[in-house]
mmCIF file of C-alpha atoms and ligand atoms in Angstrom:
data_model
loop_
_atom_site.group_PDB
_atom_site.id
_atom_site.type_symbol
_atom_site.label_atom_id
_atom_site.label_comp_id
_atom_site.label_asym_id
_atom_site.label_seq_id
_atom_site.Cartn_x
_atom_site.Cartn_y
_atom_site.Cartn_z
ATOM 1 C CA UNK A 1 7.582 106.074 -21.457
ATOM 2 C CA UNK A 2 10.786 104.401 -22.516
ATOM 3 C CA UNK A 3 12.512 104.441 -25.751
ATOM 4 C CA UNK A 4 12.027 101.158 -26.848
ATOM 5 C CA UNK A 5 8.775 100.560 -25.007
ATOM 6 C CA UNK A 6 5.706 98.409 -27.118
ATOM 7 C CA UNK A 7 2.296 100.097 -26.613
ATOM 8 C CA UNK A 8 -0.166 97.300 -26.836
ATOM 9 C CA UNK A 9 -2.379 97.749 -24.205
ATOM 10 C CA UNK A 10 -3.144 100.715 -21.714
ATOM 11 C CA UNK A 11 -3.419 98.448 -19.007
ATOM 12 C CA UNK A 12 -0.190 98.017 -19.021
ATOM 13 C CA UNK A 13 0.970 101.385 -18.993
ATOM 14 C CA UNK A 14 1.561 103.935 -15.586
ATOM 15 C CA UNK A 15 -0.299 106.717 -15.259
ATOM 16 C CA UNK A 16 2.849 108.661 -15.475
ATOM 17 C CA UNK A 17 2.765 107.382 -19.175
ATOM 18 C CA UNK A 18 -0.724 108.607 -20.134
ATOM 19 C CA UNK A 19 0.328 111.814 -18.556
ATOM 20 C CA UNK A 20 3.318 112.163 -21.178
ATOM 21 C CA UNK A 21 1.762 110.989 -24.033
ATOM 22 C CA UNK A 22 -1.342 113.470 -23.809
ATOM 23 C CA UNK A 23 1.272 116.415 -22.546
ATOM 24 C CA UNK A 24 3.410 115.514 -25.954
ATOM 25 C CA UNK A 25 0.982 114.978 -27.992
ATOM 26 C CA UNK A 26 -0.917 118.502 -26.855
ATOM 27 C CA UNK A 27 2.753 119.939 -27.568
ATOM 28 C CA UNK A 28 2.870 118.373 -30.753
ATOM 29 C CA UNK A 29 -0.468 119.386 -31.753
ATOM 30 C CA UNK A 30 -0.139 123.326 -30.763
ATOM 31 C CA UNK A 31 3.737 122.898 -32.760
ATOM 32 C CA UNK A 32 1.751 121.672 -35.791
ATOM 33 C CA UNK A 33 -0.392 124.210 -36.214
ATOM 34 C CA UNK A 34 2.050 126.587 -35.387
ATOM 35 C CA UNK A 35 3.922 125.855 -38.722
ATOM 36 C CA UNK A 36 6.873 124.636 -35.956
ATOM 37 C CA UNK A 37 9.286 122.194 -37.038
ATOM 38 C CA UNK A 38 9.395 119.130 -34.965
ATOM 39 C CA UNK A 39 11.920 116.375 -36.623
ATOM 40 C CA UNK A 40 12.150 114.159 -33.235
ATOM 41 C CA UNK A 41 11.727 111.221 -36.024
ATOM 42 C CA UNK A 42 14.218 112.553 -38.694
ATOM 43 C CA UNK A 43 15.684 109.404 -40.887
ATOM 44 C CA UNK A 44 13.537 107.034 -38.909
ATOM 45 C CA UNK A 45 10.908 104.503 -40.364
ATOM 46 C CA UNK A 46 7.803 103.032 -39.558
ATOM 47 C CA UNK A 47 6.203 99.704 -40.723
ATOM 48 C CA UNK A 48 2.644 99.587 -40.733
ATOM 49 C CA UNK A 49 1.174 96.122 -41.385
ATOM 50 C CA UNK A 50 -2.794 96.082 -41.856
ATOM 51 C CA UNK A 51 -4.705 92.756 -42.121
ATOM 52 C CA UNK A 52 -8.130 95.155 -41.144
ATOM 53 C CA UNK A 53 -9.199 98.380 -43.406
ATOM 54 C CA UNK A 54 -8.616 101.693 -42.477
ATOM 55 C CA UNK A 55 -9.000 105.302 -43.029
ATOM 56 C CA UNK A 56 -7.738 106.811 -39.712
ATOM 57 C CA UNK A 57 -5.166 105.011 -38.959
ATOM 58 C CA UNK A 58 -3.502 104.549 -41.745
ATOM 59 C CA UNK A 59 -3.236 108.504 -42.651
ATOM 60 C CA UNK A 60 -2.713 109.836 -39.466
ATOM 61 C CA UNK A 61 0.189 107.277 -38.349
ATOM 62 C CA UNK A 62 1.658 107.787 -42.211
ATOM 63 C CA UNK A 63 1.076 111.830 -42.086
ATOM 64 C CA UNK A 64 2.580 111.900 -38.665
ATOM 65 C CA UNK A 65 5.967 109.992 -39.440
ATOM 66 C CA UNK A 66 6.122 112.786 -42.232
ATOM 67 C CA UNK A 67 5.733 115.545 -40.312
ATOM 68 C CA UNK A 68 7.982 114.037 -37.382
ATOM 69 C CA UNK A 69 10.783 114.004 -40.492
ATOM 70 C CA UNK A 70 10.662 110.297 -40.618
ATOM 71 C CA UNK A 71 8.733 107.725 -43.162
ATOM 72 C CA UNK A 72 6.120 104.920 -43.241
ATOM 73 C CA UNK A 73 5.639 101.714 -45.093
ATOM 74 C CA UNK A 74 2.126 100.740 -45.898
ATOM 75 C CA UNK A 75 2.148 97.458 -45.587
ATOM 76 C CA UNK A 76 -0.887 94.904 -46.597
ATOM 77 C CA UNK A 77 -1.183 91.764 -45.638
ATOM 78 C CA UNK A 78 -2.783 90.712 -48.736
ATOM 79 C CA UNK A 79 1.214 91.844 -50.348
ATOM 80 C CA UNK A 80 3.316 90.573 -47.505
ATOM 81 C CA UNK A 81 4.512 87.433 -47.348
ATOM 82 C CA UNK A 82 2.608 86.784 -44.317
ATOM 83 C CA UNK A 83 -0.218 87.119 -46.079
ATOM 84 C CA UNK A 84 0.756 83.183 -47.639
ATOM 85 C CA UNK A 85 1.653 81.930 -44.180
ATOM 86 C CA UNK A 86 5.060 83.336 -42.958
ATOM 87 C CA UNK A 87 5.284 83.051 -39.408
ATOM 88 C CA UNK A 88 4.905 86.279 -37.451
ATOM 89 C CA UNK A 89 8.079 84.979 -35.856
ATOM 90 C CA UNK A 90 9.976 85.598 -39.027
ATOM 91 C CA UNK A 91 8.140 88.353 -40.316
ATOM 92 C CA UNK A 92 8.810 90.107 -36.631
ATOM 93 C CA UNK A 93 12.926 89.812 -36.963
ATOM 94 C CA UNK A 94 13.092 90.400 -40.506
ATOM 95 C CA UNK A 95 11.690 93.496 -40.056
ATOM 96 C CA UNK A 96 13.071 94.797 -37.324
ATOM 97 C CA UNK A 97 16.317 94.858 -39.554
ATOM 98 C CA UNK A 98 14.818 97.271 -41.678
ATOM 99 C CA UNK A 99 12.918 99.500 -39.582
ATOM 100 C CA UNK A 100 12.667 101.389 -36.519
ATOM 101 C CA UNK A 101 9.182 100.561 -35.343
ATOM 102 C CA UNK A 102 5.948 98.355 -36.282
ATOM 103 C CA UNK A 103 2.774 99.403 -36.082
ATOM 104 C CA UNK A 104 0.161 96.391 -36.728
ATOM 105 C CA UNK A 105 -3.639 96.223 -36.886
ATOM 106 C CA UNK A 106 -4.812 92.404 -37.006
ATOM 107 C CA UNK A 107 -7.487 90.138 -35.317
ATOM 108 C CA UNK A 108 -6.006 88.277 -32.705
ATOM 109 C CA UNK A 109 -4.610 89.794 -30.111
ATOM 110 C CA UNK A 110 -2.311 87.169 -29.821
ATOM 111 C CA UNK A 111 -0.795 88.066 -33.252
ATOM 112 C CA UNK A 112 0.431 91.537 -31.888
ATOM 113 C CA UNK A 113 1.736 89.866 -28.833
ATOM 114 C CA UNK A 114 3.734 87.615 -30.932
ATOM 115 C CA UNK A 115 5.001 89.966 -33.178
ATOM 116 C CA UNK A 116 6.176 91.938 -29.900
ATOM 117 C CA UNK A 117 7.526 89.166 -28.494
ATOM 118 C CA UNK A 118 9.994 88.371 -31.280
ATOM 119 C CA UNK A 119 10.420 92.363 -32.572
ATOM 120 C CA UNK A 120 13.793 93.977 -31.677
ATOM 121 C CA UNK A 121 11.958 97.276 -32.462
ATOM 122 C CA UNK A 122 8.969 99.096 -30.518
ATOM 123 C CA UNK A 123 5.369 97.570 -31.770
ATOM 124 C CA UNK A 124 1.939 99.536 -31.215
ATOM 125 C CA UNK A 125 -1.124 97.996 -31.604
ATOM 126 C CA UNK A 126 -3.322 100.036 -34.035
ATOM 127 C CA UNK A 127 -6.431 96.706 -33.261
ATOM 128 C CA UNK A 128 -7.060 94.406 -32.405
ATOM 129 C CA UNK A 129 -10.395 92.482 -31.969
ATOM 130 C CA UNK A 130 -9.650 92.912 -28.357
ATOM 131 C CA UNK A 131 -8.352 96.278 -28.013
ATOM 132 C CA UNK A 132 -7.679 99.826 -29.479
ATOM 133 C CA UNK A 133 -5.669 102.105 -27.184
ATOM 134 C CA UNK A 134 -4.325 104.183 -29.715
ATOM 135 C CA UNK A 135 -8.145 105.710 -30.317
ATOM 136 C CA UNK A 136 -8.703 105.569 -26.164
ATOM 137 C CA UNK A 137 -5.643 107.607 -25.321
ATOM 138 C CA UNK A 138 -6.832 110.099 -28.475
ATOM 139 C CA UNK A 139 -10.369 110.212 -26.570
ATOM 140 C CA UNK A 140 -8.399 111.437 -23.629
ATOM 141 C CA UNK A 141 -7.066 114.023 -25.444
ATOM 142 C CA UNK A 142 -10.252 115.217 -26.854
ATOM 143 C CA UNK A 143 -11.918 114.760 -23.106
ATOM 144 C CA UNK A 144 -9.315 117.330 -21.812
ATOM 145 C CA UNK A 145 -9.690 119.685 -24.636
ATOM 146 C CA UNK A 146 -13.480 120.057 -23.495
ATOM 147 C CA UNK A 147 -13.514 119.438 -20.397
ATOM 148 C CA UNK A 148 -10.485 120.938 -18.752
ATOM 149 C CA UNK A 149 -7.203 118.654 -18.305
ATOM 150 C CA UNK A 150 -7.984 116.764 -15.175
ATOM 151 C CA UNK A 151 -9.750 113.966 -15.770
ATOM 152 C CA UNK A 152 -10.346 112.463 -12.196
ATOM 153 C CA UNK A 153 -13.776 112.329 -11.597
ATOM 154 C CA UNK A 154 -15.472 113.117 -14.592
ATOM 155 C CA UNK A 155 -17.970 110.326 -15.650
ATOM 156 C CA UNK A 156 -17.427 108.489 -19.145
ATOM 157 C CA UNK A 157 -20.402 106.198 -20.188
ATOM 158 C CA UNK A 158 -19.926 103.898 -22.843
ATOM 159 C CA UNK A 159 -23.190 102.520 -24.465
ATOM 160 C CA UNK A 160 -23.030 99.381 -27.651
ATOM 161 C CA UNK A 161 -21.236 96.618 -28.167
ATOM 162 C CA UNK A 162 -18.688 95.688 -25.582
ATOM 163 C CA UNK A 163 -15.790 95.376 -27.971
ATOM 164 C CA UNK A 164 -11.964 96.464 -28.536
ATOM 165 C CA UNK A 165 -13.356 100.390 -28.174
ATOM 166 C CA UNK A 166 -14.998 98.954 -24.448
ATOM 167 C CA UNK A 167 -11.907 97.511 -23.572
ATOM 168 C CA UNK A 168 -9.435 100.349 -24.179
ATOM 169 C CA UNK A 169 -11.500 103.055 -22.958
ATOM 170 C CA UNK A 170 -12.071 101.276 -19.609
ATOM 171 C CA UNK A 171 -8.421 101.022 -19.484
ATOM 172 C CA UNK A 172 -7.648 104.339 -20.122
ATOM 173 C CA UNK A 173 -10.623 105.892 -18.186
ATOM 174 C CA UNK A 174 -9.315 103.181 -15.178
ATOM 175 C CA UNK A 175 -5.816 104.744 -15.376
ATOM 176 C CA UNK A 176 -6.890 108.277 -15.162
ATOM 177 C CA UNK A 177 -9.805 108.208 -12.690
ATOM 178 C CA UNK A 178 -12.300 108.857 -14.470
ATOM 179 C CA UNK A 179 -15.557 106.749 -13.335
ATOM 180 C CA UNK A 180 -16.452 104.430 -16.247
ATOM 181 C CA UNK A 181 -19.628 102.765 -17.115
ATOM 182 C CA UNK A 182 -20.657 100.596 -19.831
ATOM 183 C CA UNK A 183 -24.371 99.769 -20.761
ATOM 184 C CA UNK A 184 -24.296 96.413 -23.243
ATOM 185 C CA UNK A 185 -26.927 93.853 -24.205
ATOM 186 C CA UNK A 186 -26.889 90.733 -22.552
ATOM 187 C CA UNK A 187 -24.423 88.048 -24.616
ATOM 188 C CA UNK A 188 -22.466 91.596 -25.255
ATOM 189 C CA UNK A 189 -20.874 91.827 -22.275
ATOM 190 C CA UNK A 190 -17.020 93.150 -22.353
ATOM 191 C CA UNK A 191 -14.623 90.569 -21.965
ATOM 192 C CA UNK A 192 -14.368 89.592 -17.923
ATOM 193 C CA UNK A 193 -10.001 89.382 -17.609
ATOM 194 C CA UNK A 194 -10.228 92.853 -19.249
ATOM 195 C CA UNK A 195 -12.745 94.458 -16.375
ATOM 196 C CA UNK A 196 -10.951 92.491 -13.727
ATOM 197 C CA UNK A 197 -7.505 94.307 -14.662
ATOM 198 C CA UNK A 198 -9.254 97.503 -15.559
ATOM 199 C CA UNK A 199 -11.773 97.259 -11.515
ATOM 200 C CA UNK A 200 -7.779 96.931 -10.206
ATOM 201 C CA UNK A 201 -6.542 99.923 -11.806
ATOM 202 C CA UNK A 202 -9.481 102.285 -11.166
ATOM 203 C CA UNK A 203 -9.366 101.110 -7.288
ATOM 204 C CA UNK A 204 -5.487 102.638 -7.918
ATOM 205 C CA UNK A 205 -6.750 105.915 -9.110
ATOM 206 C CA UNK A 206 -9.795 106.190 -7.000
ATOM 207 C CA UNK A 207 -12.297 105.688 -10.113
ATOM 208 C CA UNK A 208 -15.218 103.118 -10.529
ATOM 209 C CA UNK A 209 -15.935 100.830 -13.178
ATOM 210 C CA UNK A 210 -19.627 99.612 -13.971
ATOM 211 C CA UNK A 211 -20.815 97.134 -16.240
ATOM 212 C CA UNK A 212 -24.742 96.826 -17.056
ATOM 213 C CA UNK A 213 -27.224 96.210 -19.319
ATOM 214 C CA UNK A 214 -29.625 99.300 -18.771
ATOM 215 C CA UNK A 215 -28.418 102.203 -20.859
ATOM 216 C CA UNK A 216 -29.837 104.520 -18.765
ATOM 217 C CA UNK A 217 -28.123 103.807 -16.045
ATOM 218 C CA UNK A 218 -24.492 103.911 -17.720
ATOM 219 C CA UNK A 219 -25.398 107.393 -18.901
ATOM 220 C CA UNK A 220 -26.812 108.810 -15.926
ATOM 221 C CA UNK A 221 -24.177 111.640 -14.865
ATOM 222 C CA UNK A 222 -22.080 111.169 -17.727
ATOM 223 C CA UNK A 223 -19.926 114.035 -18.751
ATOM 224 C CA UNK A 224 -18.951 112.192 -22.069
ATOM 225 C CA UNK A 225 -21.166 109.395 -23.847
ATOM 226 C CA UNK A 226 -19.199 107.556 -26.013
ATOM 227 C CA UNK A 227 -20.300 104.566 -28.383
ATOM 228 C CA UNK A 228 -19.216 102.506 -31.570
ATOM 229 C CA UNK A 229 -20.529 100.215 -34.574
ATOM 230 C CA UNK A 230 -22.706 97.504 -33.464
ATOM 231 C CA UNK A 231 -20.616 95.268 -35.660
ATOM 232 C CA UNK A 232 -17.103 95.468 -35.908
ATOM 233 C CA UNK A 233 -14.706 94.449 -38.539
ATOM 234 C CA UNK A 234 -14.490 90.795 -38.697
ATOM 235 C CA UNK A 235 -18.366 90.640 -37.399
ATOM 236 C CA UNK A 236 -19.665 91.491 -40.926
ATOM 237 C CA UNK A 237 -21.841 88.030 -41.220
ATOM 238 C CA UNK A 238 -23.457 88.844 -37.587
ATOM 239 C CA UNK A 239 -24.869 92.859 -38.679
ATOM 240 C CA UNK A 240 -28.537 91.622 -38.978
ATOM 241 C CA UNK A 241 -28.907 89.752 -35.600
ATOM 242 C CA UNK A 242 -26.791 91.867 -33.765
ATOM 243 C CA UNK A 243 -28.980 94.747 -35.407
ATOM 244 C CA UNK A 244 -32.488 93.581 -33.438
ATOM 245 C CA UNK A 245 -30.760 93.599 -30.120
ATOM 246 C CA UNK A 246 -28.849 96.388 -30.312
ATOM 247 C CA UNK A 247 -31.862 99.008 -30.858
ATOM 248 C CA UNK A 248 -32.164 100.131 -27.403
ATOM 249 C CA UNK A 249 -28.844 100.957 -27.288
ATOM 250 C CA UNK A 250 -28.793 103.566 -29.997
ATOM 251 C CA UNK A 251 -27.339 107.098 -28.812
ATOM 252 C CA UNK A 252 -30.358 109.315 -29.502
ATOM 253 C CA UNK A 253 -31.576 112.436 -28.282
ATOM 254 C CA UNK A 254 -32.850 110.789 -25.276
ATOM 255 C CA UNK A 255 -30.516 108.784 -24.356
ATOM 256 C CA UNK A 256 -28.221 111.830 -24.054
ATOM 257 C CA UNK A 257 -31.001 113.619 -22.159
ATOM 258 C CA UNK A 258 -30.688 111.008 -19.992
ATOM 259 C CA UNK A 259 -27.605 111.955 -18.688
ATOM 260 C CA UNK A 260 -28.959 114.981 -17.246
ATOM 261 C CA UNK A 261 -25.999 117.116 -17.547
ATOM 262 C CA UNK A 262 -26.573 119.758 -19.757
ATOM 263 C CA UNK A 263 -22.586 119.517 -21.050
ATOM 264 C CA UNK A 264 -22.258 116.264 -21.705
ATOM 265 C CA UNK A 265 -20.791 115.527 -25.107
ATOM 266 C CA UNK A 266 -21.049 112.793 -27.412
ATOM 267 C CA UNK A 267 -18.081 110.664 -28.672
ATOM 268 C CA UNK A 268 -17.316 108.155 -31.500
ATOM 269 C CA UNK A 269 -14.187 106.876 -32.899
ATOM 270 C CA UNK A 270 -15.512 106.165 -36.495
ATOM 271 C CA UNK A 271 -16.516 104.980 -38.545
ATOM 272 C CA UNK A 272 -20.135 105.570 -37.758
ATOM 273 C CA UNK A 273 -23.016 104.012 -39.164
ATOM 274 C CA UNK A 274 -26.038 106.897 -38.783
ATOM 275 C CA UNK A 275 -29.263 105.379 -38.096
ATOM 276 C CA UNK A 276 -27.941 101.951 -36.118
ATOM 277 C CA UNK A 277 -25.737 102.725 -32.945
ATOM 278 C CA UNK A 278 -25.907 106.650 -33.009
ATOM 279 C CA UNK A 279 -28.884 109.113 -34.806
ATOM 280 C CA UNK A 280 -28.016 111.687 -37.632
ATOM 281 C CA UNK A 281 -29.266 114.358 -35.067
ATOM 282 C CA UNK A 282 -27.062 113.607 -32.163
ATOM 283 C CA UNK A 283 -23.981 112.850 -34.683
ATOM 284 C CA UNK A 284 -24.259 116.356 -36.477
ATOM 285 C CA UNK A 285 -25.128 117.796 -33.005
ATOM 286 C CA UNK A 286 -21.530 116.751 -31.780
ATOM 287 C CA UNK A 287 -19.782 116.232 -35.225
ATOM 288 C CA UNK A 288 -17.199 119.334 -33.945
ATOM 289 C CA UNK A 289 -15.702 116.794 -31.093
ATOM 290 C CA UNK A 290 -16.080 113.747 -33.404
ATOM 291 C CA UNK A 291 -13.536 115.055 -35.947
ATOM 292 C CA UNK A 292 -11.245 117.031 -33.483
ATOM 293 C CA UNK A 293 -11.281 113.158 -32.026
ATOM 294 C CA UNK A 294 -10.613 112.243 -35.805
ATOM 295 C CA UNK A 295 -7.658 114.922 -36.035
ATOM 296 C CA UNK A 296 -6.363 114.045 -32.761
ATOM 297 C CA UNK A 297 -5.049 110.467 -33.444
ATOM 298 C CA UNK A 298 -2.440 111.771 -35.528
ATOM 299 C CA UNK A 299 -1.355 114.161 -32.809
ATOM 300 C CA UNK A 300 -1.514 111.291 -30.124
ATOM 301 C CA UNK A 301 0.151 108.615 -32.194
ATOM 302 C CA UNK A 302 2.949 111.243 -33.180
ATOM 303 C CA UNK A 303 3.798 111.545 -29.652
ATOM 304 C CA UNK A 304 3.145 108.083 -28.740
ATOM 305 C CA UNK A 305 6.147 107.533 -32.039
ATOM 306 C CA UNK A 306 8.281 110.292 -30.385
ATOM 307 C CA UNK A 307 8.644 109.018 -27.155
ATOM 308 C CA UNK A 308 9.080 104.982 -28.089
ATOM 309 C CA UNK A 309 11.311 105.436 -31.148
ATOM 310 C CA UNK A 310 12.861 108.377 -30.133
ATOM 311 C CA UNK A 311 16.443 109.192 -29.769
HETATM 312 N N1 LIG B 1 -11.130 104.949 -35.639
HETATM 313 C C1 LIG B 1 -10.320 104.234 -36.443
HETATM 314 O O1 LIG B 1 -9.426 103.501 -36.004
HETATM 315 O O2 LIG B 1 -10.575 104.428 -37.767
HETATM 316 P P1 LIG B 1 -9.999 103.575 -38.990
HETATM 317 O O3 LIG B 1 -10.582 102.192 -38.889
HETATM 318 O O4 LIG B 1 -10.468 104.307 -40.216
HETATM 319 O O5 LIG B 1 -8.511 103.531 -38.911
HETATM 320 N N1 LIG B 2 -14.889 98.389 -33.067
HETATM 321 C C1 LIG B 2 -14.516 98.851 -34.375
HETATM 322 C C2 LIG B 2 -13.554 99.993 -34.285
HETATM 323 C C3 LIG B 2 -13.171 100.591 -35.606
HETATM 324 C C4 LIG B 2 -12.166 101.691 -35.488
HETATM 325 C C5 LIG B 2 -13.919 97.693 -35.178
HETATM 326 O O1 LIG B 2 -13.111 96.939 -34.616
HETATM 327 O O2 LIG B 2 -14.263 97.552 -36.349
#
């Protein structure tokens, strides 16, 4: 990646890319816990505006400029002048006068392109309602760490809500070559543009992408299931409904038997809601890759930092 570079969609990243984020960020992480210094970030600071809530992503993006020897800036929308209706136009120079990189989590994805489009300084999309790549890249990481680093060929199966999580993971599974497959109910459907650009990447790396609404059939093979809240931020109002339709496509014990590979692991990005899109059982059952998924974003987004606001 290039110093300088935005990261707001995996899509439009190389492959070479992925490959140096994930080799970074494995670097970073085995530094870390090494207790050895890594200041690639030293006097450097990050802006991180959040119109959305967070845990994640808020910590691990403000821990990691620490321990990269630089500093963040918590920034709410409900404090920022943008907040009362300053353009993102404005907001985007301003800032880049003060800082050496934006990170931004908002609804549109449309805001984050325009706030890229007028920034001086790299932005990275920490979500949208259309995408997530931070978390997808980070499920890469974790993917490796279980399954062995090369990715080509193994099976992903995502099974929910086609939603930002959808989208980004079918981009990064597309760029890697691992087959994708995504079971959602009908009127849940990921967003067509998105598996158009993501059925053109995996014919690049020699992967498949498959998009039904039989949960069964996304799983079947699957080395890693992976799934999300049924209602994502912003779709509060809609829990209820969406709640009736989305019961057969809860990630249960056998769903997962489904699969029929005995190795196959479960993944979710949290927050998780026990009971509607994934069981108690098959949570605790996999809650040891679920929070080294958790732990990973800050190693991922550290390198992801690194290599765009870098020296
Ligand atoms: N997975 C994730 O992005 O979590 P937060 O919403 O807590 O940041
Ligand atoms: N799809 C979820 C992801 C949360 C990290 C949401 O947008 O709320």
């Amino acid at each position: 990646m290039n110093k300088g570079m935005d990261l707001i969609s995996i899509h439009e990243l190389s492959a070479d890319d992925v490959e140096e984020i994930l080799t970074l960020a494995a670097e970073l992480k085995a530094k870390q816990k090494a207790g050895i210094p890594h200041p690639l970030l030293a006097g450097k600071t990050l802006g991180m505006i959040f119109e959305k809530s967070s845990t994640r992503t808020r910590v691990s993006f403000e821990v990691g400029m620490y321990q990269l020897g630089g500093q963040a800036l918590f920034l709410s929308s409900r404090d920022l002048q943008l907040g009362r209706g300053e353009p993102i136009k404005d907001t985007a120079r301003v800032l880049s006068r003060y800082l050496d990189g934006i990170m931004i989590r908002t609804y549109g994805h449309d805001r984050i392109e325009e706030l890229a489009r007028w920034a001086d300084v790299p932005v990275i999309n920490a979500l949208s309602d259309l995408l997530h790549p931070c978390q997808a890249l980070t499920d890469l990481l974790t993917i490796r760490e279980y399954k062995g680093k090369n990715l080509a060929g193994l099976k992903m199966a995502y099974v929910g809500d086609g939603n930002n999580m959808t989208h980004s993971l079918m981009y990064a599974a597309a760029k890697v070559g691992m087959h994708f497959a995504a079971a959602t109910p009908e009127g849940y459907a990921p967003n067509a543009a998105v598996v158009a650009n993501a059925k053109a990447d995996a014919a690049a790396s020699g992967a498949t992408v498959t998009i039904t609404t039989d949960p069964k059939e996304a799983v079947q093979g699957a080395d890693v299931i992976v799934t999300d809240t049924w209602a994502s931020m912003g779709q509060e109002d809609e829990h209820d409904a969406r709640i009736a339709c989305f019961r057969p496509y809860q990630v249960n014990r056998e769903l997962v038997a489904a699969s029929g590979e005995a190795c196959c692991i479960v993944m979710h990005c949290l927050p998780a809601y026990r009971g509607e899109e994934i069981t108690e059982e098959i949570f605790e059952n996999f809650a040891d890759v679920i929070f080294d998924e958790a732990e990973n974003r800050l190693h991922v987004q550290k390198a992801i930092m690194a290599l765009v606001m870098g020296d």
